[in-house]
Amino acid sequence: MTVSEVLKLTEERAVKVVDFKFMDFPGLWQHFSVPTAELSEDSFESGFGFDGSSIRGWQAINESDMLVIPDPETAIIDPFMEHTTLSLICNVVDPITKEKYSRDPRNIAQKAEAYLKSTGIADTAYFGPEAEFFIFDDVRFDQTVNMAFHQVDSVEGRWNTARNEGPNLGYKPRFKEGYFPVPPTDSLQDIRSEMMLTMIDCGLDVECQHHEVATGGQCEIDMRFSPLVKMADGLMLYKYIIKNVARRHGKTATFMPKPLFQDNGSGMHTHVSLWKGDEPLFAGDGYAGLSETALFAIGGILKHAAAVIAFTSPTTNSYKRLVPGYEAPVNLAYSSRNRSAAVRIPMYSSSPKSKRVEFRCPDPSCNGYMAFSAILMAVIDGIENRLDPGEPFDRDLYDLAPEELAQVPTTPGSLDEALAALEADHDFLLKGDVFTSDVVERWIDYKQVNEIDAMRLRPHPYEFALYYDI
């Protein structure tokens, strides 16, 4: 959509409010709104000011003024607002120099796309994330000086088979058996359909929706692949729609990777492919129908996986999902069809156009702009340096003998370990000024201070079960 088309849309739909959305550093959408009269053709160049020092991980108080520049191609009518509201995703720029802000995640993603083209390797990187999430009926949590607790609940939760629900109808998915019985066991079909149809109305290209493996309301809605920035924009809109449709039904949705103990967590298996013009570059006559380029791309992902995971699995909770036994890919290997490998080559179709690689470590708590950019930079490094991924693992990695398993590298066991890997291995991210040293350093510092240290200082409820009687 062009600027003139956006302005025409505001007239045709009698828009009352214009909402500007942009991404903070950790990965949440922020926004502010203006009356429609404030939007003009000039707005798409001059932008609107806001306080950058109040955004997590951004400016110091003495350099707080920043601008958002709305992107007309992202215009939609917000489906949730009472007053007709035009929604625009924005880029963030310095008000003095008019340069794009280096810590703006959308800017990082735009630079990653530009760098790919500059290498001559490909014109387009397509990404297709499969973001899983939970829909709960209630969530409560608190942490004080002398108390800590959390509790989530779902009418689907297997733990509620004995609860007096007046009446309890009993259709509750068994642990690890939520993939995917029909209603009434799947009680969320209509809500997911509403989410899917709302996404389509907002311009997202959706392929399917279904219940996922865990009990207690785990779901997945799959979007069709798109270029990097467009898909990162789409992932944010996807989360926005899911959360707001759930709220409309008196429920709550979360993209937290591991909200339940002893059942599957939520991953975001991410499909990647490179194209040059109309030519898919990952199709060939090698292993699993892959080209040499695709194998080198896998080599790059596996070599830099530990550092990349600092962006794709960016929370302390992420590493409660990345453990053996819950379909999480903790072994850094590749395979066709084998879902226990960190990199999988889907074999659903023999068409060269569908040939892609699937990186299974990411989870939906990530900042999509930065996660997809980090994956792409690892792919580019693998191709440029012709990194051999080694032999594929077509056996079940969880059933390997201990001496065999010891030879397979594993994912970091904590956010601490992932950040240490990023600190030791990030030169590949700095190429083309895609990630700056400041961004990498700020990411490590922010995560260390605000998440790792904050968690380390607090007693855990289970510690009382382990140690109170010492």
XYZ file of C-alpha atoms in Angstrom:
470
model
C 0.000 0.000 0.000
C 1.323 3.442 -0.941
C 1.075 6.623 1.142
C -1.773 7.919 -1.014
C -3.605 4.604 -0.683
C -3.229 4.737 3.119
C -4.676 8.250 3.211
C -7.513 7.160 0.938
C -8.209 4.206 3.240
C -8.540 6.529 6.229
C -11.231 8.457 4.363
C -13.090 5.425 3.016
C -13.196 3.697 6.391
C -13.820 6.897 8.395
C -10.761 6.195 10.533
C -10.827 8.045 13.854
C -7.478 6.970 15.351
C -4.048 6.160 13.911
C -1.963 3.732 15.969
C 1.822 3.508 15.563
C 3.445 0.189 16.538
C 7.150 -0.476 16.920
C 9.335 -3.167 18.467
C 11.220 -2.802 21.726
C 14.608 -4.443 22.224
C 13.519 -7.660 24.004
C 10.639 -8.299 21.618
C 7.299 -6.720 22.570
C 5.261 -4.363 20.428
C 4.895 -0.846 21.823
C 2.433 1.744 20.528
C 0.916 5.194 20.763
C -1.963 6.813 18.904
C -2.909 10.134 17.314
C -6.194 11.468 15.925
C -6.531 10.951 12.187
C -6.221 14.676 11.521
C -2.552 14.430 12.566
C -1.749 12.011 9.721
C -0.672 13.545 6.415
C 1.553 12.670 3.494
C 4.417 14.418 5.271
C 4.002 12.129 8.289
C 5.616 9.276 6.373
C 8.858 11.288 6.146
C 8.860 13.540 9.210
C 7.441 10.934 11.601
C 6.219 11.330 15.176
C 8.271 11.838 18.316
C 8.403 9.716 21.478
C 10.587 9.109 24.545
C 13.173 6.456 23.684
C 14.564 6.326 27.224
C 11.335 4.714 28.444
C 11.700 1.730 26.067
C 13.473 -1.333 27.462
C 17.093 -1.618 26.355
C 17.125 1.675 24.436
C 18.270 5.247 24.930
C 19.768 6.969 27.979
C 17.720 9.714 29.640
C 19.993 12.427 28.221
C 19.353 11.338 24.608
C 15.764 10.219 24.811
C 14.057 11.948 21.857
C 13.346 9.600 18.945
C 11.037 9.385 15.945
C 8.810 6.666 14.505
C 8.446 6.665 10.723
C 5.326 4.717 9.686
C 5.666 2.149 6.896
C 2.642 2.503 4.567
C 2.974 -1.094 3.378
C 1.974 -2.335 6.839
C -1.344 -0.471 7.078
C -4.364 -2.408 8.348
C -7.580 -1.588 10.162
C -7.162 -2.850 13.718
C -9.828 -5.544 14.264
C -10.063 -5.059 18.036
C -10.558 -1.348 18.656
C -13.990 0.155 19.413
C -13.185 3.304 17.424
C -12.058 2.700 13.842
C -8.282 2.571 14.097
C -5.616 2.462 11.414
C -2.557 0.456 12.512
C 0.906 1.158 11.071
C 4.206 -0.573 11.874
C 7.058 1.912 12.161
C 10.811 2.224 11.802
C 12.667 4.113 14.530
C 15.094 6.915 13.618
C 17.273 9.524 15.297
C 15.517 12.933 15.176
C 18.800 14.787 14.558
C 20.594 12.653 11.973
C 17.470 10.904 10.588
C 19.530 7.691 10.602
C 17.757 4.445 11.473
C 18.307 3.459 15.085
C 20.841 0.625 15.426
C 18.934 -1.019 18.300
C 15.613 -1.023 16.445
C 15.024 -4.737 15.714
C 13.182 -3.949 12.476
C 16.216 -2.005 11.271
C 18.423 -5.027 12.002
C 16.129 -7.223 9.912
C 16.113 -4.733 7.040
C 19.917 -4.639 7.085
C 20.040 -8.455 7.052
C 17.918 -8.546 3.890
C 20.090 -5.879 2.275
C 23.284 -7.695 3.219
C 22.045 -10.949 1.679
C 21.486 -9.162 -1.641
C 24.908 -7.505 -1.438
C 26.639 -10.887 -1.195
C 25.165 -12.014 -4.505
C 24.199 -15.337 -2.930
C 20.442 -14.772 -3.172
C 17.788 -12.117 -3.603
C 15.345 -13.321 -0.970
C 15.399 -15.273 2.275
C 12.035 -16.827 3.060
C 11.081 -17.671 6.636
C 8.187 -19.793 7.837
C 7.893 -19.997 11.642
C 5.535 -22.464 13.318
C 4.786 -20.629 16.551
C 3.076 -22.678 19.260
C 1.213 -21.175 22.202
C -1.068 -22.012 25.133
C -4.586 -20.750 25.714
C -5.376 -20.745 29.433
C -8.509 -19.837 31.370
C -6.655 -18.306 34.302
C -3.123 -17.288 35.241
C -1.876 -16.018 38.600
C 1.662 -15.306 39.764
C 3.512 -13.208 42.302
C 6.921 -12.779 43.938
C 7.411 -10.910 47.184
C 10.050 -10.889 49.908
C 8.544 -13.934 51.632
C 6.447 -15.619 48.942
C 6.597 -16.864 45.356
C 4.079 -18.785 43.288
C 2.518 -19.263 39.871
C -0.593 -21.112 38.806
C -2.159 -21.549 35.379
C -5.419 -23.307 34.690
C -7.348 -24.602 31.705
C -10.662 -26.368 31.368
C -8.703 -28.721 29.067
C -6.048 -29.451 31.685
C -5.694 -33.136 32.426
C -5.077 -32.160 36.045
C -8.742 -31.126 36.238
C -10.360 -34.531 35.617
C -11.509 -34.671 39.281
C -12.555 -31.015 39.628
C -16.195 -30.170 40.334
C -17.113 -28.177 37.234
C -20.889 -28.532 37.598
C -20.699 -30.832 35.638
C -17.198 -31.973 34.683
C -17.616 -33.392 31.157
C -14.291 -35.214 31.186
C -12.989 -34.439 27.694
C -9.473 -33.317 28.579
C -6.437 -34.197 26.443
C -4.038 -36.636 28.079
C -0.520 -35.426 28.789
C 1.440 -35.416 25.500
C -1.665 -36.557 23.573
C -3.118 -33.243 22.450
C -1.997 -33.749 18.823
C -4.798 -33.800 17.725
C -8.134 -35.337 18.708
C -11.385 -33.884 17.395
C -13.866 -31.900 19.519
C -15.120 -32.137 22.206
C -11.654 -33.107 23.479
C -10.306 -30.243 21.398
C -12.405 -27.473 22.945
C -10.553 -24.630 21.196
C -11.439 -25.255 17.546
C -13.789 -22.275 17.199
C -11.412 -19.875 18.955
C -8.500 -20.941 16.752
C -10.693 -20.575 13.660
C -11.609 -17.051 14.762
C -7.921 -16.298 15.237
C -7.102 -17.737 11.806
C -9.882 -15.838 10.021
C -8.940 -12.594 11.774
C -5.360 -13.098 10.595
C -6.566 -13.590 7.026
C -8.721 -10.446 7.249
C -5.581 -8.558 8.373
C -3.593 -9.774 5.366
C -1.698 -12.724 6.823
C -1.419 -15.840 4.651
C -2.431 -18.755 6.891
C -2.003 -22.419 5.979
C -3.638 -24.330 8.858
C -4.549 -24.384 12.541
C -4.671 -27.250 15.039
C -4.320 -28.359 18.650
C -0.793 -29.201 19.732
C 0.739 -32.020 21.790
C 0.394 -30.733 25.357
C -2.711 -30.848 27.487
C -4.142 -27.618 28.859
C -4.749 -25.738 25.611
C -1.573 -25.900 23.512
C -2.222 -24.737 19.941
C -0.539 -23.853 16.661
C -1.532 -21.722 13.685
C 0.835 -21.838 10.697
C 1.544 -18.920 8.393
C 2.792 -19.363 4.841
C 6.440 -18.381 4.368
C 7.356 -14.765 3.563
C 10.521 -12.660 3.165
C 12.338 -11.938 6.422
C 11.040 -8.481 7.374
C 7.512 -9.192 6.185
C 7.438 -12.404 8.209
C 8.808 -10.713 11.329
C 6.068 -8.071 10.946
C 3.581 -10.893 10.464
C 4.763 -12.740 13.570
C 4.073 -9.668 15.703
C 0.601 -9.278 14.185
C 0.050 -13.027 14.712
C 0.806 -12.700 18.442
C -1.331 -9.573 18.715
C -4.334 -11.289 17.140
C -4.006 -14.472 19.195
C -3.772 -12.592 22.494
C -6.695 -10.300 21.703
C -9.019 -12.990 20.363
C -8.304 -15.058 23.475
C -9.079 -12.045 25.667
C -12.326 -11.471 23.749
C -13.377 -14.965 24.914
C -12.319 -14.419 28.510
C -9.168 -16.484 28.038
C -5.459 -15.680 28.017
C -2.801 -16.743 25.492
C 0.914 -17.047 26.200
C 3.999 -17.622 24.055
C 6.065 -18.541 27.126
C 8.062 -21.623 26.036
C 7.497 -23.838 29.087
C 4.500 -22.876 31.236
C 3.702 -26.483 32.246
C 5.884 -28.979 34.129
C 6.189 -32.492 32.630
C 4.439 -31.766 29.335
C 5.613 -30.379 26.026
C 6.718 -26.774 25.747
C 6.009 -24.369 22.911
C 8.578 -24.202 20.132
C 8.763 -22.186 16.940
C 10.230 -24.480 14.307
C 11.528 -22.080 11.665
C 11.711 -22.983 7.976
C 14.311 -21.186 5.853
C 15.001 -21.102 2.123
C 16.960 -18.865 -0.253
C 15.866 -17.842 -3.736
C 17.568 -15.987 -6.570
C 14.937 -14.636 -8.905
C 12.622 -17.558 -9.592
C 15.233 -20.174 -8.695
C 15.044 -22.026 -5.361
C 18.660 -22.371 -4.221
C 18.161 -25.162 -1.675
C 16.929 -27.812 -4.151
C 19.450 -30.221 -5.652
C 20.510 -33.831 -5.985
C 22.340 -34.192 -2.669
C 21.160 -35.657 0.626
C 17.353 -35.358 1.036
C 17.144 -33.498 -2.285
C 19.314 -30.632 -1.062
C 21.755 -28.561 -3.050
C 25.360 -27.994 -2.005
C 24.318 -24.459 -1.067
C 21.692 -25.804 1.331
C 24.176 -28.176 2.958
C 26.614 -25.307 3.497
C 23.743 -23.294 4.974
C 23.109 -26.124 7.438
C 26.822 -26.136 8.210
C 26.582 -22.449 9.119
C 23.567 -22.975 11.345
C 25.195 -25.855 13.201
C 28.527 -24.077 13.625
C 26.947 -20.936 15.072
C 23.902 -22.557 16.680
C 24.899 -21.871 20.282
C 25.316 -18.144 19.572
C 22.198 -17.934 17.397
C 20.164 -19.605 20.139
C 20.896 -16.599 22.379
C 18.444 -14.777 20.061
C 16.098 -17.613 19.069
C 15.651 -19.005 22.620
C 16.173 -15.808 24.568
C 14.587 -16.427 27.979
C 15.586 -18.371 31.067
C 12.339 -20.307 30.581
C 13.465 -21.342 27.073
C 15.931 -23.806 28.584
C 13.207 -25.611 30.496
C 11.892 -26.518 27.027
C 15.287 -27.375 25.511
C 15.683 -30.622 27.475
C 15.539 -34.250 26.270
C 12.244 -36.117 26.297
C 9.742 -33.432 25.243
C 10.336 -33.408 21.460
C 12.821 -30.552 21.931
C 15.879 -30.663 19.629
C 18.803 -30.510 22.052
C 21.258 -32.280 19.718
C 23.022 -30.190 17.080
C 22.684 -32.486 14.090
C 20.670 -32.566 10.857
C 18.412 -35.142 9.290
C 15.548 -35.684 6.879
C 12.251 -36.367 8.645
C 13.917 -36.967 12.034
C 12.316 -34.495 14.427
C 14.885 -35.140 17.142
C 17.546 -33.273 15.123
C 18.114 -29.531 15.536
C 17.957 -29.098 11.757
C 15.408 -31.107 9.792
C 14.748 -31.299 6.080
C 10.963 -31.624 5.627
C 10.035 -34.303 3.088
C 6.343 -33.550 2.536
C 6.847 -32.617 -1.131
C 9.280 -33.456 -3.915
C 8.854 -30.068 -5.584
C 12.097 -28.041 -5.767
C 10.108 -24.958 -4.754
C 9.256 -26.530 -1.383
C 12.843 -27.483 -0.529
C 13.886 -25.818 2.707
C 15.633 -26.457 6.005
C 13.904 -26.312 9.369
C 15.757 -25.011 12.421
C 13.873 -26.531 15.363
C 15.542 -24.828 18.336
C 13.745 -21.424 18.298
C 10.774 -20.724 20.531
C 8.031 -18.075 20.251
C 9.362 -15.906 23.081
C 11.962 -14.588 20.642
C 12.176 -11.221 18.941
C 11.440 -12.380 15.381
C 13.353 -9.570 13.682
C 16.557 -10.422 15.532
C 16.062 -14.203 15.574
C 15.464 -14.484 11.816
C 18.377 -12.109 11.136
C 20.747 -14.192 13.271
C 19.685 -17.382 11.491
C 20.194 -15.740 8.094
C 23.651 -14.464 9.049
C 24.659 -18.006 10.093
C 23.306 -19.339 6.778
C 25.290 -16.752 4.801
C 28.465 -17.524 6.742
C 28.033 -21.233 6.072
C 27.602 -20.665 2.325
C 30.442 -18.164 2.009
C 32.874 -20.403 3.908
C 31.556 -23.678 2.467
C 31.033 -25.157 5.921
C 30.564 -28.921 5.817
C 27.691 -29.975 8.115
C 29.104 -33.492 8.482
C 27.084 -36.666 8.136
C 23.334 -36.622 8.768
C 21.772 -38.405 11.732
C 18.794 -40.435 10.562
C 18.511 -42.492 13.723
C 16.539 -41.390 16.776
C 19.066 -39.273 18.621
C 17.355 -40.004 21.927
C 18.057 -43.733 21.495
C 21.777 -43.481 20.791
C 24.206 -45.319 23.063
C 25.909 -43.002 25.563
C 29.272 -43.232 23.788
C 27.643 -42.302 20.458
C 25.584 -39.508 21.970
C 28.706 -38.005 23.536
C 29.988 -37.300 20.026
C 26.937 -35.155 19.142
C 27.178 -31.463 20.145
C 24.247 -30.166 22.169
C 22.415 -26.882 22.563
C 23.307 -24.599 25.485
C 21.787 -25.757 28.751
C 20.903 -22.271 29.978
C 20.565 -18.683 28.850
C 23.886 -18.067 30.627
C 25.594 -20.585 28.345
C 23.939 -19.193 25.224
C 25.025 -15.639 26.031
C 28.581 -16.864 26.682
C 28.525 -18.534 23.257
C 27.272 -15.304 21.680
C 30.028 -13.319 23.359
C 32.634 -15.745 22.028
C 31.142 -16.116 18.530
C 29.470 -13.066 16.990
C 31.805 -11.822 14.251
C 29.538 -13.442 11.650
C 26.680 -11.236 12.898
C 28.667 -8.019 12.420
C 29.129 -8.444 8.676
C 27.423 -5.715 6.680
C 26.805 -3.847 9.941
C 23.681 -5.996 10.379
C 24.210 -6.481 14.098
C 26.479 -3.826 15.567
C 28.862 -4.510 18.453
C 26.660 -2.218 20.528
C 23.586 -4.360 19.827
C 25.355 -7.597 20.776
C 26.862 -6.095 23.925
C 23.572 -4.495 24.953
C 21.675 -7.756 24.363
C 24.091 -9.714 26.558
C 24.078 -7.054 29.277
C 20.293 -6.622 29.256
C 19.639 -10.357 29.493
C 22.276 -10.851 32.187
C 21.098 -8.038 34.466
C 17.327 -8.100 33.933
C 16.710 -11.821 33.590
C 19.576 -14.106 34.630
C 20.704 -12.141 37.700
C 17.095 -11.356 38.638
C 16.250 -15.079 38.592
C 19.426 -16.055 40.404
C 18.638 -13.784 43.377
C 15.183 -15.197 44.075
C 14.452 -18.363 46.100
C 12.568 -20.942 44.027
C 9.502 -22.613 45.559
C 10.896 -26.083 44.835
C 14.009 -25.255 46.822
C 11.817 -25.392 49.925
C 10.815 -28.952 49.046
C 14.471 -29.850 48.584
C 16.137 -28.006 51.421
C 13.770 -26.674 54.098
C 14.413 -29.559 56.496
C 18.206 -29.447 56.140
